[in-house]
XYZ file of C-alpha atoms in Angstrom:
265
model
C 0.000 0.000 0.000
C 1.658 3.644 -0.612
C -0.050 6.818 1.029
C 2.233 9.282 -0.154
C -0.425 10.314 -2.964
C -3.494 10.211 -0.858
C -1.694 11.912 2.094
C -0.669 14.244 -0.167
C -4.243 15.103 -1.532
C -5.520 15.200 1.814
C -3.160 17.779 3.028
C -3.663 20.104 0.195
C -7.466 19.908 0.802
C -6.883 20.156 4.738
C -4.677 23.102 4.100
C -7.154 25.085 1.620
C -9.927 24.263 3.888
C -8.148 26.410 7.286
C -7.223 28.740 5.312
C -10.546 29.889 4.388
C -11.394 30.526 8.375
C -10.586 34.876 9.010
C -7.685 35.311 11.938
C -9.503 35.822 15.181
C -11.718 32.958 15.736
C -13.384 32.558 19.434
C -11.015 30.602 21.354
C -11.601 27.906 24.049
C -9.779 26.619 26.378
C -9.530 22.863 27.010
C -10.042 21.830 30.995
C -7.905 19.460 31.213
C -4.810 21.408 30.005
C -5.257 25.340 29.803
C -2.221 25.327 27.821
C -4.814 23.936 25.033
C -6.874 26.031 23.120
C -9.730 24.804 20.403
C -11.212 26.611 17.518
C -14.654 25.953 15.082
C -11.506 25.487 12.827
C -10.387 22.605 14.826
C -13.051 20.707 14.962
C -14.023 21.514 10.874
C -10.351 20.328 9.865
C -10.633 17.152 11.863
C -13.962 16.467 10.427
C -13.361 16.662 6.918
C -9.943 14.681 7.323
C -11.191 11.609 9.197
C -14.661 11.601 6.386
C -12.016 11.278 3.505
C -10.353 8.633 5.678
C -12.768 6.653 6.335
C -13.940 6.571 2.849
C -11.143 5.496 1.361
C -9.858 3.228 4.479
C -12.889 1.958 6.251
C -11.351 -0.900 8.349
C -8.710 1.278 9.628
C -8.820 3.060 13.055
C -8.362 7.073 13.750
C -7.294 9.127 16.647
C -8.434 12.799 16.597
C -7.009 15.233 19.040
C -10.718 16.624 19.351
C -12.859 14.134 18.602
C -11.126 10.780 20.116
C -11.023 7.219 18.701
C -12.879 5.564 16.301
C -11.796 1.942 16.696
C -11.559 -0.003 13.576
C -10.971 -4.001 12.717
C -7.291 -3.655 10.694
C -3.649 -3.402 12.057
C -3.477 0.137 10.770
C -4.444 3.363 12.758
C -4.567 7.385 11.112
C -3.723 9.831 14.093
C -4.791 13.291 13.383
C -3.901 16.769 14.556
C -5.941 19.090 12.551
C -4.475 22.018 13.499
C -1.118 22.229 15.575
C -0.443 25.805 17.085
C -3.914 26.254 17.359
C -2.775 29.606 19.192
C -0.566 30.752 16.918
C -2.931 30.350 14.410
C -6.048 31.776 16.032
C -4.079 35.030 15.952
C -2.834 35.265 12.867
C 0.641 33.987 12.952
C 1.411 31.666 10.045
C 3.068 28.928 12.654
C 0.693 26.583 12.695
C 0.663 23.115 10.489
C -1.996 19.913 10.056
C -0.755 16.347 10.926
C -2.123 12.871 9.141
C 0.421 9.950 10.591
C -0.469 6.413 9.709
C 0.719 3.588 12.314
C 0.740 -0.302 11.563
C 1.019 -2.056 14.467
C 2.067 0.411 16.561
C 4.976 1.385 13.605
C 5.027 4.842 11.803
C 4.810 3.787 8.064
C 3.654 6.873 6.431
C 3.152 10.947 7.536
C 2.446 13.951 6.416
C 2.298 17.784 7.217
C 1.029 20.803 5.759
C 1.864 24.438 6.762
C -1.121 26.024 5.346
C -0.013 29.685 6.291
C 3.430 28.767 4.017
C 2.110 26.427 1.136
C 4.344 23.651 2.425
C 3.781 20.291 2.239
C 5.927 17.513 3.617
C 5.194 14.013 3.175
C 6.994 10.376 3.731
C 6.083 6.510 3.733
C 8.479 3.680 5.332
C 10.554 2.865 2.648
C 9.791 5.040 0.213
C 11.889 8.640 1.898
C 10.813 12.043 2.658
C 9.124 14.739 0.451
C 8.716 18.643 0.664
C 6.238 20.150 -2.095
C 7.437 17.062 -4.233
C 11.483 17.230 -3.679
C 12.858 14.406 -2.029
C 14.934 16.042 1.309
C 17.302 14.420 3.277
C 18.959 15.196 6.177
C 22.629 15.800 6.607
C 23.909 13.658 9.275
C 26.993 15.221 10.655
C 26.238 18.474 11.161
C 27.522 20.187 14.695
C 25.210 21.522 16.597
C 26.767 24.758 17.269
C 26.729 25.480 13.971
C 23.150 25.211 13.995
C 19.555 26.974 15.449
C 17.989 24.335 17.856
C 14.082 24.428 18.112
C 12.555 24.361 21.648
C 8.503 23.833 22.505
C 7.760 24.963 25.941
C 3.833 25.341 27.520
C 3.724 27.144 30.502
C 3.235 24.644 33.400
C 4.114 26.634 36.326
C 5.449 23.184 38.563
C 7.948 22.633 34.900
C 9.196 26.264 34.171
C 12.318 25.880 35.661
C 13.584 22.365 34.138
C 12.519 23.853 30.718
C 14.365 26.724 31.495
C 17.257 25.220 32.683
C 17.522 22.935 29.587
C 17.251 25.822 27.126
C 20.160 27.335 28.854
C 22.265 24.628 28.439
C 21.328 24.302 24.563
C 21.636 27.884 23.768
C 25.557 27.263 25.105
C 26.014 24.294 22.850
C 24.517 25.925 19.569
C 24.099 28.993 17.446
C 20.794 30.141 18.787
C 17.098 28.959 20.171
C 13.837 29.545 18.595
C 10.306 28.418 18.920
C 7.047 28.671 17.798
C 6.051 25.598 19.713
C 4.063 23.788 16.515
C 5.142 21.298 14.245
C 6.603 24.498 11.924
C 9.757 23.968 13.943
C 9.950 19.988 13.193
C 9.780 20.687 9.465
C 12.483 22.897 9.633
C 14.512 20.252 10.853
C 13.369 18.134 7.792
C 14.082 20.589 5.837
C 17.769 21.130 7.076
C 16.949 25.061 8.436
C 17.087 24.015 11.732
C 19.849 21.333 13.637
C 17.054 20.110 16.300
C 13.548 20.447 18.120
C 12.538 19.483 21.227
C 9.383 19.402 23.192
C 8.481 18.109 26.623
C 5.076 17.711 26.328
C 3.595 16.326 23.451
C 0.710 13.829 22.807
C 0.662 10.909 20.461
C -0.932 13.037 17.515
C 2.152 15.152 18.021
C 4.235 12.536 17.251
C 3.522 9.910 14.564
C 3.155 12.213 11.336
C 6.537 14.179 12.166
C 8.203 10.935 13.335
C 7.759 9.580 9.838
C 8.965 12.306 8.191
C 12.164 12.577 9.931
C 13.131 9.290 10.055
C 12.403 8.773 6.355
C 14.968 11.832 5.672
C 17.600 9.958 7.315
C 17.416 11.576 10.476
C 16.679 10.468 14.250
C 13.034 11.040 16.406
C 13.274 9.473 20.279
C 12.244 10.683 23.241
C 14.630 13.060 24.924
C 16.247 10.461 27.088
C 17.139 9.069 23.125
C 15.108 6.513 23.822
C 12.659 4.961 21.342
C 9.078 5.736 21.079
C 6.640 3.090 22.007
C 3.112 3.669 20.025
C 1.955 0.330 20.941
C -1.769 0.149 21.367
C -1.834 3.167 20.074
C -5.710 4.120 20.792
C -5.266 3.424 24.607
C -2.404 5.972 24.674
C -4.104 9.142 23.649
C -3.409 10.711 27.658
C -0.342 9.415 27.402
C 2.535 12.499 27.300
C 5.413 11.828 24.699
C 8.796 14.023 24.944
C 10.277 14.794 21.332
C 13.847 15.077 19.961
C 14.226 15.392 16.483
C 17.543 15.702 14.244
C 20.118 14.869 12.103
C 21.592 11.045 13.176
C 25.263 12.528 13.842
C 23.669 15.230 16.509
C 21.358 12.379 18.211
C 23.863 11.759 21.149
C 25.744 14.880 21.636
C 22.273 16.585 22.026
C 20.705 13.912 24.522
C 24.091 14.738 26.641
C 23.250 17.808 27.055
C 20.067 17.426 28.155
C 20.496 15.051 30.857
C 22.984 17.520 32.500
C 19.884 20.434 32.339
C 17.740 17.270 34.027
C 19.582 15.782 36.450
């Protein structure tokens, strides 16, 4: 089975779609995390992805950030963000991207990401490498991370300030500067070789598949930030589950994870 064409379809249409809401939508915030906010866009987005979807794959599982789980009968399950950097976006920034990743058993064998705001498009099946608006990318490998900007995601929860802080610190010594827009913008610049690394603390599992796919497929490495792997096993009972994210190049995978034990420990 290859995705790349559908996924690539259904970002396009995704991306068109968001576009067509104005800035300055009513905002909620979620309960259970106030660093979450939710749009009509949101929901819209996730609605029209997981219809085309299901059409096309009926036996297949999905995980939407808003809606939850529909459970289906094969090995294979979509996990959907429809719009990551909902804030960002609400406001008019162009930071914000849509996620489609596609798991089989518990593996990431396809992804894809669009940055609406930017007209990008990345997309990437196991086996088959990494695409942005139809070039193959690949990432260089053994690139030092000084040379490089490193990407950090950081919500404000009050009890985790300091450790975030205290990690940034020691990455802005160990590289040529910090930025972040905390969305999935800053993974695809990784992808796309603009930036050496992002990292995020808190991330859920629809955080994780689509740009997981698309960095390992351009030859670089996604683990946890211990550099361990990520375990998306069962991947519909792990939606409160909360994932930390390092992605980069495969020659900056241990220096980097050094670094960040010493701002953890």
């Amino acid at each position: 089975m290859t995705y790349l064409t559908f996924l690539e379809s259904l970002l396009h249409d995704a991306a068109k779609h968001v576009m067509e809401f104005p800035r300055g939508l009513t905002v909620s915030v979620k309960k259970e995390d106030p660093n979450q906010v939710v749009t009509a866009a949101d929901a819209a987005v996730g609605n029209r992805l997981k219809k085309r979807i299901h059409e096309r794959f009926p036996d297949d599982s999905i995980i939407d950030e808003e809606s939850g789980t529909v459970l289906g009968s094969s090995p294979l399950t979509w996990v959907i963000d429809p719009i990551d950097g909902t804030s960002n976006f609400a406001v008019g920034s162009p930071l914000f991207g849509v996620m489609v990743g596609v798991l089989e058993h518990g593996k990431p064998v396809a992804g894809g990401v669009a940055l609406p705001a930017l007209s990008d498009v990345y997309v990437a099946e196991a086996g088959q490498g990494a695409y942005h608006n139809g070039v193959r990318i690949q990432i260089t490998p053994d690139v030092d991370p000084a040379e490089q900007l490193i990407a950090y995601g950081m919500d404000i929860h009050p009890s985790e300030i300091e450790l975030d802080c205290r990690i940034v610190a020691r990455l802005a010594s160990r590289c040529r500067g910090i930025r972040m827009s905390n969305s999935v913008f800053d993974c695809m610049m990784v992808a796309s070789g603009t930036y050496g690394a992002f990292l995020h603390r808190r991330n859920r599992i629809w955080d994780c598949v689509a740009p997981h796919a698309i960095i390992a497929e351009a030859g670089g490495a996604f683990s946890d930030m211990n550099g361990r792997s990520l375990d998306y096993t069962n991947p519909t009972g792990r939606i409160s589950e909360v994932f930390s994210i390092l992605a980069c190049g495969s020659g900056a995978h241990e220096p980097l994870t050094h670094t960040i034990s010493g701002g953890i420990h």
